[in-house]
CSV table of C-alpha atoms and ligand atoms in Angstrom, one decimal:
chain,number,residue,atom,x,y,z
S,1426,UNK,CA,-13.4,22.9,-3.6
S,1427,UNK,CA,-12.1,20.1,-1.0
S,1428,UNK,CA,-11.7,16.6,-2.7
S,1429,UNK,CA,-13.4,14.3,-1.5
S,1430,UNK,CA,-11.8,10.1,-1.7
S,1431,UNK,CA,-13.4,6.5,-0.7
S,1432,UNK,CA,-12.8,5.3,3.0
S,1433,UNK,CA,-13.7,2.6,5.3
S,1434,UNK,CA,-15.6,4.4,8.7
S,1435,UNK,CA,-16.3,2.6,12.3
S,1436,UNK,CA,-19.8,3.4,12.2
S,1437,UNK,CA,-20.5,2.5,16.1
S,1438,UNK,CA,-18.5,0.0,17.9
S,1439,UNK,CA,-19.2,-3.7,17.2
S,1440,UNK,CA,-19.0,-6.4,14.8
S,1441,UNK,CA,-17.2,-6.4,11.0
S,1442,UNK,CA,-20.5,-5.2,9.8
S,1443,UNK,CA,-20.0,-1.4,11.8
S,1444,UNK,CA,-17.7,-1.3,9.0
S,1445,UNK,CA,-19.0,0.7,6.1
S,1446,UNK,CA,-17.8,2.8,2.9
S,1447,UNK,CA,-18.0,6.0,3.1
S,1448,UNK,CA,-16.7,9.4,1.6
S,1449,UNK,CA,-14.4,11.4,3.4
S,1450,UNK,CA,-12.7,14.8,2.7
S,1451,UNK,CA,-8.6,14.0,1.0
S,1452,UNK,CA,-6.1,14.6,4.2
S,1453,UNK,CA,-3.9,17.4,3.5
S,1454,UNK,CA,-0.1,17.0,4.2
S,1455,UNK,CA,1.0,18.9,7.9
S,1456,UNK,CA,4.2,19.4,9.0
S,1457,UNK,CA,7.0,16.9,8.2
S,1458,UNK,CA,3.9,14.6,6.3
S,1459,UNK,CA,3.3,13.3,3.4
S,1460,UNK,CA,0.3,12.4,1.4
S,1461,UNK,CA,0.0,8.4,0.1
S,1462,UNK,CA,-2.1,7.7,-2.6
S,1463,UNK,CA,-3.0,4.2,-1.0
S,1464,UNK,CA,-2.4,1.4,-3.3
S,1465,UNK,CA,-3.2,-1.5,-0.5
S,1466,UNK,CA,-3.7,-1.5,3.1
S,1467,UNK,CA,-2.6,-4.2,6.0
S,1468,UNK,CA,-5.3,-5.4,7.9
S,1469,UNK,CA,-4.1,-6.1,11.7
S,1470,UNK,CA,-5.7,-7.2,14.7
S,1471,UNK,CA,-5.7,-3.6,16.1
S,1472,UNK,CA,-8.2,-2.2,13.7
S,1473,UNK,CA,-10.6,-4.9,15.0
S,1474,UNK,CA,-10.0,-3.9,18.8
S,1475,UNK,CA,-10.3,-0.5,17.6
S,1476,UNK,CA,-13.6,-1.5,15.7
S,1477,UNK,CA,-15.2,-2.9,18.7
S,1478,UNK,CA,-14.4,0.0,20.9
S,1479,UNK,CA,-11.8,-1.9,22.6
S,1480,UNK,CA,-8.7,-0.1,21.0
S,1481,UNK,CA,-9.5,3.8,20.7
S,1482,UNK,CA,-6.9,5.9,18.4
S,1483,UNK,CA,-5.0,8.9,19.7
S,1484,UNK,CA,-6.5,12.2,19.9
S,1485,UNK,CA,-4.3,13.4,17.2
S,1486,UNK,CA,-5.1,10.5,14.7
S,1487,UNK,CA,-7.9,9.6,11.8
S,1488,UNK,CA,-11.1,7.9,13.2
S,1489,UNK,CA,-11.1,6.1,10.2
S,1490,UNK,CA,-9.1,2.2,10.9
S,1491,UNK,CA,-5.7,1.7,8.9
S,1492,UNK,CA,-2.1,1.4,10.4
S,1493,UNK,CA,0.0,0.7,7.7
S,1494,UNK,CA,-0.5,1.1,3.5
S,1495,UNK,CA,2.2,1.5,0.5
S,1496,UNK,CA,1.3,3.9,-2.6
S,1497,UNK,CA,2.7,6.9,-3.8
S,1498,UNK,CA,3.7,9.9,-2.6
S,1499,UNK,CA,1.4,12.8,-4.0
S,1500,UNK,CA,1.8,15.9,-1.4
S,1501,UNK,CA,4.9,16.7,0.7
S,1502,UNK,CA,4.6,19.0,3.2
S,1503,UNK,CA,6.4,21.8,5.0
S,1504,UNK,CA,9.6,20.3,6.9
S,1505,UNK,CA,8.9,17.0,5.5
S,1506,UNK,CA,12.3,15.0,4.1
S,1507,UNK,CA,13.6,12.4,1.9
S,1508,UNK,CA,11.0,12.0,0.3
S,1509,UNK,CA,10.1,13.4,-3.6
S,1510,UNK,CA,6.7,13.2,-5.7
S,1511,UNK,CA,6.3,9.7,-7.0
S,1512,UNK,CA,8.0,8.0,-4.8
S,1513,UNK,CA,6.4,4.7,-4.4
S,1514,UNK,CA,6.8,3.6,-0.4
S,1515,UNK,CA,5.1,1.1,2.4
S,1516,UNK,CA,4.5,3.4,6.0
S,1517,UNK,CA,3.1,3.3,9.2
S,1518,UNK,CA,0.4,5.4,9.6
S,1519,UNK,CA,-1.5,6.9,12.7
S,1520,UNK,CA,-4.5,5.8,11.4
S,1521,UNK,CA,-6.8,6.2,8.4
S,1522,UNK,CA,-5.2,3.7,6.1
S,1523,UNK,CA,-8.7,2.4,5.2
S,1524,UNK,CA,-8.9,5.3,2.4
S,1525,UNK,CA,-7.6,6.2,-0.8
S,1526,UNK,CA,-5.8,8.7,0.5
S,1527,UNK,CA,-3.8,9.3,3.7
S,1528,UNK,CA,-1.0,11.5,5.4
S,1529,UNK,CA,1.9,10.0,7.8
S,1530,UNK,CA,5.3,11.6,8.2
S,1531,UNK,CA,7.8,11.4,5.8
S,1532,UNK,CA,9.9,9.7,8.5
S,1533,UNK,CA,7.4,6.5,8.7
S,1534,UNK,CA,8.0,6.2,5.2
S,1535,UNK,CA,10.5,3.2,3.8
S,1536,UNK,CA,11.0,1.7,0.5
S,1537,UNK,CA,9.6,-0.8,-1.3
S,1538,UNK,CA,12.0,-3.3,-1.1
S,1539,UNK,CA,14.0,-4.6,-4.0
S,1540,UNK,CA,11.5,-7.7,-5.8
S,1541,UNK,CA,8.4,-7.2,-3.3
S,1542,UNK,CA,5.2,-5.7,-4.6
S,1543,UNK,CA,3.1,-3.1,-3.3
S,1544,UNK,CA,0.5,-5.4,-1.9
S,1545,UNK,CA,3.5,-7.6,0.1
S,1546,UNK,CA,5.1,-4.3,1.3
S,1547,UNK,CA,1.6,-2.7,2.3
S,1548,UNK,CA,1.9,-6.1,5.3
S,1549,UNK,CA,5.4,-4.8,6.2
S,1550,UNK,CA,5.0,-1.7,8.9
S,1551,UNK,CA,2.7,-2.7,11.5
S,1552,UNK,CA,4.4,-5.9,12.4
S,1553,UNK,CA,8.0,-5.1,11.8
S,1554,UNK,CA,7.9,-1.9,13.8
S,1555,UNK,CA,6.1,-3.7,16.5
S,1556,UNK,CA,8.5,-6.7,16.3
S,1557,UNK,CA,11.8,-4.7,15.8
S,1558,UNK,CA,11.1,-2.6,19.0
S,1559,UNK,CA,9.7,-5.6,21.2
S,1560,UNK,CA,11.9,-8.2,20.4
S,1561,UNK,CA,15.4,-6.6,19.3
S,1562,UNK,CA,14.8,-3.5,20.8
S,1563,UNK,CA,12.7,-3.8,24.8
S,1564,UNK,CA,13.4,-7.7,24.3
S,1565,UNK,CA,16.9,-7.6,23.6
S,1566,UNK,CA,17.1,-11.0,21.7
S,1567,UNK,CA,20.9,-11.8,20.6
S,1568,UNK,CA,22.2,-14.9,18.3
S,1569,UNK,CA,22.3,-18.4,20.2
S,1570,UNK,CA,19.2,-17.4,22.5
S,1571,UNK,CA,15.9,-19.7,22.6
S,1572,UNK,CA,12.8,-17.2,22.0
S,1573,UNK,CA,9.4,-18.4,21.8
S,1574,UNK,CA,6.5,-16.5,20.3
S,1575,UNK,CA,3.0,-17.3,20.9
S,1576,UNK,CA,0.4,-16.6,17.8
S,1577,UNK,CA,3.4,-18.1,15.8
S,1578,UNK,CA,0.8,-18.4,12.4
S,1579,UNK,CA,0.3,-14.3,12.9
S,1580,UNK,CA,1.0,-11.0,11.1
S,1581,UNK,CA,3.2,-10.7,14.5
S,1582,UNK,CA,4.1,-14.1,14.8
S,1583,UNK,CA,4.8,-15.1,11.3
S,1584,UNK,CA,7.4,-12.0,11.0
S,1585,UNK,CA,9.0,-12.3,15.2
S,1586,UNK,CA,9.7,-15.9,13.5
S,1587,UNK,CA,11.7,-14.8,10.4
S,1588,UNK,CA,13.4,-12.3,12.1
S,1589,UNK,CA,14.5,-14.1,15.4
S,1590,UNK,CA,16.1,-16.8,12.9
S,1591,UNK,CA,17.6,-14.4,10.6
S,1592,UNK,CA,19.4,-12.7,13.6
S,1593,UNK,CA,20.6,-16.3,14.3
S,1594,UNK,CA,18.1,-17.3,17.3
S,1595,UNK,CA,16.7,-20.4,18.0
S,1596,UNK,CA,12.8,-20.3,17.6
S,1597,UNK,CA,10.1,-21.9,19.1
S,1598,UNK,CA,6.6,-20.8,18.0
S,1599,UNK,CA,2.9,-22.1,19.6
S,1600,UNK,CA,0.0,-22.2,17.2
S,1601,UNK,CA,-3.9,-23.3,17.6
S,1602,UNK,CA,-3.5,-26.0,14.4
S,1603,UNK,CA,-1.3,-28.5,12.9
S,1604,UNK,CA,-1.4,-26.2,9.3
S,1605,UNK,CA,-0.2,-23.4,11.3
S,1606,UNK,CA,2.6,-25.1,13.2
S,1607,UNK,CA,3.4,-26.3,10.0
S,1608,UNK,CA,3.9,-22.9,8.4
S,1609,UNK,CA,6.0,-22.2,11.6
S,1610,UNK,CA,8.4,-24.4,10.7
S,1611,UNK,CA,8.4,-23.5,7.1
S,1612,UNK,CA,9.6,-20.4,8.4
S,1613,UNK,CA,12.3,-21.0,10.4
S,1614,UNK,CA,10.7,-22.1,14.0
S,1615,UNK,CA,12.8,-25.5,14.9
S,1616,UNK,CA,10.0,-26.1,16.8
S,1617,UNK,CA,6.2,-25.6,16.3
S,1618,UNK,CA,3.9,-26.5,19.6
S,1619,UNK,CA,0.2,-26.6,18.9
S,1620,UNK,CA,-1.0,-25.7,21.8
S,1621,UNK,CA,-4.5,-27.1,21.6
S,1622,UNK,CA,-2.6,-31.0,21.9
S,1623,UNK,CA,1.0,-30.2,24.2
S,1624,UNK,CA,2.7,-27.7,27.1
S,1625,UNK,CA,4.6,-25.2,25.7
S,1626,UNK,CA,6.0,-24.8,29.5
S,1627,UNK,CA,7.3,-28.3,30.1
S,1628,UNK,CA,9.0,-28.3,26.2
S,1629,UNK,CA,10.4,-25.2,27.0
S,1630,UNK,CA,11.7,-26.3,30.1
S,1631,UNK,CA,13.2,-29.3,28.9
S,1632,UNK,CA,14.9,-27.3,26.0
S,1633,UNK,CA,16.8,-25.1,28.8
S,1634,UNK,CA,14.0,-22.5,29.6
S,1635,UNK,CA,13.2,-19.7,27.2
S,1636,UNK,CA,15.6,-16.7,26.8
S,1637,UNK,CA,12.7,-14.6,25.6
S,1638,UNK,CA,9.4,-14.7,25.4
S,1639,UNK,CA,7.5,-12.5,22.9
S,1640,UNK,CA,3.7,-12.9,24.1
S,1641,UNK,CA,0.1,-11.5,22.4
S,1642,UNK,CA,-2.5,-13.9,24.5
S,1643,UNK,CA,-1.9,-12.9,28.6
S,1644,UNK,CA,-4.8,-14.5,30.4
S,1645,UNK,CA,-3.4,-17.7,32.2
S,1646,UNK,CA,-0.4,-17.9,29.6
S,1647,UNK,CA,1.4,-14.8,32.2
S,1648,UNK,CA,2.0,-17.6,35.1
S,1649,UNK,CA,2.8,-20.3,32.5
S,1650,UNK,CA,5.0,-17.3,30.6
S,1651,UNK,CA,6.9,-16.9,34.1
S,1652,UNK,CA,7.7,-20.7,34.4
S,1653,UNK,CA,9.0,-21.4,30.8
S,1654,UNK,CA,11.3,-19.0,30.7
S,1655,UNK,CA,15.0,-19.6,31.9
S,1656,UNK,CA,16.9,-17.7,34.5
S,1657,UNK,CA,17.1,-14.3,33.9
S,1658,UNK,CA,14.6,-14.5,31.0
S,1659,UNK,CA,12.6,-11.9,29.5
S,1660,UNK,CA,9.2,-11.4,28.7
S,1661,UNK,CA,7.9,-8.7,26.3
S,1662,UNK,CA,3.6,-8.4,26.5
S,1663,UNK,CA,2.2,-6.9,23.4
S,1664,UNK,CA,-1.4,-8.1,23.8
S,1665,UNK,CA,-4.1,-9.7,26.2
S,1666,UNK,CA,-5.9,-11.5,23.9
S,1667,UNK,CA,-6.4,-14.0,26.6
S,1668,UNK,CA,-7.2,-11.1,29.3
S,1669,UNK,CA,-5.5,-8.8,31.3
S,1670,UNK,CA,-6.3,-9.9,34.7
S,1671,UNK,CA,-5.2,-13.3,36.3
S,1672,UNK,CA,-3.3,-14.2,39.9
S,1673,UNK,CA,0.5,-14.8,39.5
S,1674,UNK,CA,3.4,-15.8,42.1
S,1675,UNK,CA,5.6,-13.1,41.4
S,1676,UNK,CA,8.1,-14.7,43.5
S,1677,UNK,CA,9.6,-16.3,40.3
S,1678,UNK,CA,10.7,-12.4,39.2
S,1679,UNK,CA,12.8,-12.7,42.2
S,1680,UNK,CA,14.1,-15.9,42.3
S,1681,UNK,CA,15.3,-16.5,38.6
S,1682,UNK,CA,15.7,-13.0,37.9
S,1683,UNK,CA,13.4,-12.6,35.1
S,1684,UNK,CA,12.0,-9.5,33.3
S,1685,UNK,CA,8.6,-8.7,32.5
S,1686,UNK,CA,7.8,-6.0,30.2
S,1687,UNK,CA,5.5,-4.6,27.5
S,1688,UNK,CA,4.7,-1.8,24.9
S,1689,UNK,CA,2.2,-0.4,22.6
S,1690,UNK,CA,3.1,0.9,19.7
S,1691,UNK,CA,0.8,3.8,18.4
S,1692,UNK,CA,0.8,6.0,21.0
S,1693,UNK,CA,4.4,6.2,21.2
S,1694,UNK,CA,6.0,9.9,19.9
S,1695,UNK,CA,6.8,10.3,16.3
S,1696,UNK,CA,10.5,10.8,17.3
S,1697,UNK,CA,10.4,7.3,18.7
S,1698,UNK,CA,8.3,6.0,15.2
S,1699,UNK,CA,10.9,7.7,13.1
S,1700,UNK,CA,13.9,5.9,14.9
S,1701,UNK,CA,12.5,2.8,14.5
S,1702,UNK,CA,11.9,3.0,11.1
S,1703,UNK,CA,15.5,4.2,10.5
S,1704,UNK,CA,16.6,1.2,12.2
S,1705,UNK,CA,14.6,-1.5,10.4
S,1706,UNK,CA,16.0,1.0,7.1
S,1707,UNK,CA,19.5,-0.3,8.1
S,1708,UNK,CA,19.2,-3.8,9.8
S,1709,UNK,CA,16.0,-5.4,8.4
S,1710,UNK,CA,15.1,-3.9,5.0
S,1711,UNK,CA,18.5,-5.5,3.3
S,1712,UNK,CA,17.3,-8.5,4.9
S,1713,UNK,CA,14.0,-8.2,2.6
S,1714,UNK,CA,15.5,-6.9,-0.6
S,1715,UNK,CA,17.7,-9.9,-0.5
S,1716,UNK,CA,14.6,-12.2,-0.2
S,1717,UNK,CA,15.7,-13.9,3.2
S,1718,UNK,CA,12.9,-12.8,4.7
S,1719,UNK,CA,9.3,-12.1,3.5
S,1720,UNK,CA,5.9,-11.4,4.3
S,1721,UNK,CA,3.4,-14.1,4.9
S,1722,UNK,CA,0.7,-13.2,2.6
S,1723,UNK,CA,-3.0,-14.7,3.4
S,1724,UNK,CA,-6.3,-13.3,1.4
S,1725,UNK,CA,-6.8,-10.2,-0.5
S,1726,UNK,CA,-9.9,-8.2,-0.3
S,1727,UNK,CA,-11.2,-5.2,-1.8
S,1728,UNK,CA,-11.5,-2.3,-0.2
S,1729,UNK,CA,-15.3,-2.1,0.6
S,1730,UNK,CA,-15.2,-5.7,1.7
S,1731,UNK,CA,-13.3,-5.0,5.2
S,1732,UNK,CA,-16.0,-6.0,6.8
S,1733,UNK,CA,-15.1,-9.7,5.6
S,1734,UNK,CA,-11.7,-9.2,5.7
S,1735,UNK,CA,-12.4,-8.4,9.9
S,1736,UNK,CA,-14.4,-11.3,9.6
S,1737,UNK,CA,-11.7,-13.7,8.4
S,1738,UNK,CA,-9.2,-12.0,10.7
S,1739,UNK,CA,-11.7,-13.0,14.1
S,1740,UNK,CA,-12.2,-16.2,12.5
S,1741,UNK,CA,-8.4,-17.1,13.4
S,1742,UNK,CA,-8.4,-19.1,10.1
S,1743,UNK,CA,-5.6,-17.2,8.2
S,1744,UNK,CA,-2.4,-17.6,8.4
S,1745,UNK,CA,0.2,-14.6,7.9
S,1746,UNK,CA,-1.4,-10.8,7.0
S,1747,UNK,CA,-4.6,-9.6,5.4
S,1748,UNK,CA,-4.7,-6.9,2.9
S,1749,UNK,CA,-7.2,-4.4,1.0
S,1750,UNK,CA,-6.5,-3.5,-2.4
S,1751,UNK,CA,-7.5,0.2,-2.5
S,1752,UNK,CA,-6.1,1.7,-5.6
S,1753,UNK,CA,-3.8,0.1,-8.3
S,1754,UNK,CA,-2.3,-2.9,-8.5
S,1755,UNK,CA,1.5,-4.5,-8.2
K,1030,LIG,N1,1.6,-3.9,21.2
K,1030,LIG,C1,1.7,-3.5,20.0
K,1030,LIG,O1,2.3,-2.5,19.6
K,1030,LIG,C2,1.0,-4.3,18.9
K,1030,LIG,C3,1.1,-4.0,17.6
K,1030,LIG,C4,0.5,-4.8,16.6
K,1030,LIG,C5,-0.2,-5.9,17.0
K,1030,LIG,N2,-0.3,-6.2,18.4
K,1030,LIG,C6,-1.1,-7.3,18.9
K,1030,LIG,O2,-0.4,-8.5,18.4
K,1030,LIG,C7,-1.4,-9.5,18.2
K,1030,LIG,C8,-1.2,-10.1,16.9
K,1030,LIG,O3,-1.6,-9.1,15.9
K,1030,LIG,P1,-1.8,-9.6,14.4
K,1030,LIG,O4,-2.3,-8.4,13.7
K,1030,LIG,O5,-0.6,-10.4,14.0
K,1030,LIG,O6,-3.1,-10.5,14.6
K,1030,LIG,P2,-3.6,-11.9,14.0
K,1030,LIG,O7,-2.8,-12.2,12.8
K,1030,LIG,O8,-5.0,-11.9,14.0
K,1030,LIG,O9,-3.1,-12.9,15.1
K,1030,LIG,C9,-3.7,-13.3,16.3
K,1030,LIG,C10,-3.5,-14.8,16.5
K,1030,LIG,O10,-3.4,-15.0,17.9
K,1030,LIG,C11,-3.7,-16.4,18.1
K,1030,LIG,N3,-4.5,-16.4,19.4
K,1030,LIG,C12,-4.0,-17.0,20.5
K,1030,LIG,N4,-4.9,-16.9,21.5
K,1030,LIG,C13,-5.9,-16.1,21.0
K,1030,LIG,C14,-7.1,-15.6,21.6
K,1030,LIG,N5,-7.4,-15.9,22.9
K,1030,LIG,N6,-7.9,-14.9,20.9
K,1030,LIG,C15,-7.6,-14.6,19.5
K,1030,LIG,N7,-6.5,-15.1,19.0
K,1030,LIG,C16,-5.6,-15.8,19.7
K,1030,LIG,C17,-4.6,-16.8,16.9
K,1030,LIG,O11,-4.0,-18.0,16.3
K,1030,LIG,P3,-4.2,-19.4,17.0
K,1030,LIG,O12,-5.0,-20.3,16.1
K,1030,LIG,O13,-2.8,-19.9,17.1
K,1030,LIG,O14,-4.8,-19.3,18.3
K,1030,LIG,C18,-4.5,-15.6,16.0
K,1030,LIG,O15,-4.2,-16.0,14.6
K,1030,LIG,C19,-2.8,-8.9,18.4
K,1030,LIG,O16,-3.3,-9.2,19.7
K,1030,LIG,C20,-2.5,-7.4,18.3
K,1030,LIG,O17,-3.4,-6.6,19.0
K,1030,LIG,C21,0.2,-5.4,19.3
């Protein structure tokens, strides 16, 4: 008899409220997965996008919204390593976090680190994959460099922050208040621009230009990107929540030799997942076990209250990641 398990299903593209319990059938393990017995889930702005229709997941992945979760281990299947029974992990999933049950593979899996909790290391995938590969990885970022990262108060922001300083960069974060710039700095930025009252381009400028820029918003921040950043500067695009479409000089590309870039991160291959995740094993995870950096936690919400959890997430009013408590605690 197939066992069946609580989700969260997109019931037609719109608003928090398209988001509604449901029960699905329990995934089953395929090759080189495992099964996670969800303890919590991250909430991240791409469940929203993919809850309004504006975001849609691969062919291959759940329908239901979830990108990252930590639990147990309760299936393993056929090819699928390093892992045993029991094992208590965070991953990045294709989708389907949203649900007490989901299957990943094995090689998306890390630990928990040493003195987090389930419900911190459930916030850990999503933005550290995204940030390792963008920043460190397409980016490039090396110790002495300026980088500034827009959305500074973000799940992205909060941990491009606390990275870029622990790899010994000098950080420059914008934010929309003066409680998130605040947490910026708390966190290592040595300085927090809120954007609503200053230029991020002319404080930039006046620092020496930004080595690397590390941008979610697009719209008319792409020209203003272009002009903040030093000669040749780089500048990763993981986002347009500002839009996609605007009229830019390229001639600065030319002229100062700068780099303009971008990536998604769920479409990529699973090959390209799994060597991520072995990086962040070896560089990043000591970094958490020894407590130099964390994850920013905001509110907690129960699983069948994602809709209000979207709801504070499109409010901008958190600062740091979101979570649903699915299953046990810790
Ligand atoms: N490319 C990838 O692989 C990838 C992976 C994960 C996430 N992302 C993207 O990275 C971004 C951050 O993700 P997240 O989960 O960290 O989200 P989040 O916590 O909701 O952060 C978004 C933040 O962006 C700031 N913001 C600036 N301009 C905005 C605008 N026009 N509309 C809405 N917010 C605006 C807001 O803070 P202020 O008050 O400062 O404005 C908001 O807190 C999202 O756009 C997400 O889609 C990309």
């Amino acid at each position: 008899m197939t066992q069946m398990m609580r989700a969260i299903e997109i019931t037609e593209a719109g608003g928090p409220e398209v988001l509604k319990p449901t029960r699905r059938p329990r995934p089953e393990p395929g090759h080189g997965q495992v099964v996670i017995k969800v303890a919590w889930a991250g909430v991240n702005r791409p469940d929203a996008l993919q809850r309004a229709g504006l975001y849609a997941p691969p062919p291959t992945a759940s329908d239901l919204p979830g990108l990252e979760a930590s639990g147990e281990v309760v299936a393993i299947g056929p090819g699928a390593q390093g892992l045993a029974l029991g094992d208590l992990v965070c991953a990045l999933l294709p989708g389907g976090g949203y649900a007490e049950y989901v299957a990943t593979p094995a090689a998306h899996c890390l630990p928990v680190p040493d003195g987090l909790g389930l419900r911190e290391a459930a916030c850990l995938p999503e933005t550290f994959f995204t940030v390792w590969s963008n920043v460190f990885g397409r980016g490039g970022l090396k110790a002495g460099e300026r980088f500034l990262v827009h959305g500074g108060s973000s799940g992205i922001g909060t941990t491009a922050i606390q990275l870029a300083k622990a790899f010994g960069a000098r950080v420059f974060a914008t934010a929309g208040s003066a409680e998130k710039c605040a947490a910026c700095l708390d966190l290592g930025a040595e300085r927090a621009i809120n954007y609503r009252e200053e230029d991020f381009v002319g404080i930039l400028k006046e620092a020496g230009g930004a080595d690397l820029i590390l941008d979610m918003v697009g719209g008319d921040y792409i020209p203003r990107n272009l002009k903040a950043l030093s000669e040749e500067g780089r500048l990763v695009q993981i986002a347009f929540l500002g839009g996609a479409k605007v009229e830019v000089n390229f001639a600065m590309l030319m002229t100062r030799r700068l780099t303009m870039t971008g990536s998604t991160l769920r479409p990529q291959s699973d090959l390209a997942k799994a060597r991520i995740a072995q990086d962040l094993r070896e560089a990043v995870w000591p970094l958490l076990s020894a407590g130099s950096v964390a994850p920013v936690m905001d509110q907690t919400f129960d699983l069948d209250e994602a809709a209000k959890a979207h709801a504070r997430m499109e409010s901008s009013n958190h600062i740091g990641k979101i979570v649903l408590k699915v299953g046990q605690t810790g």
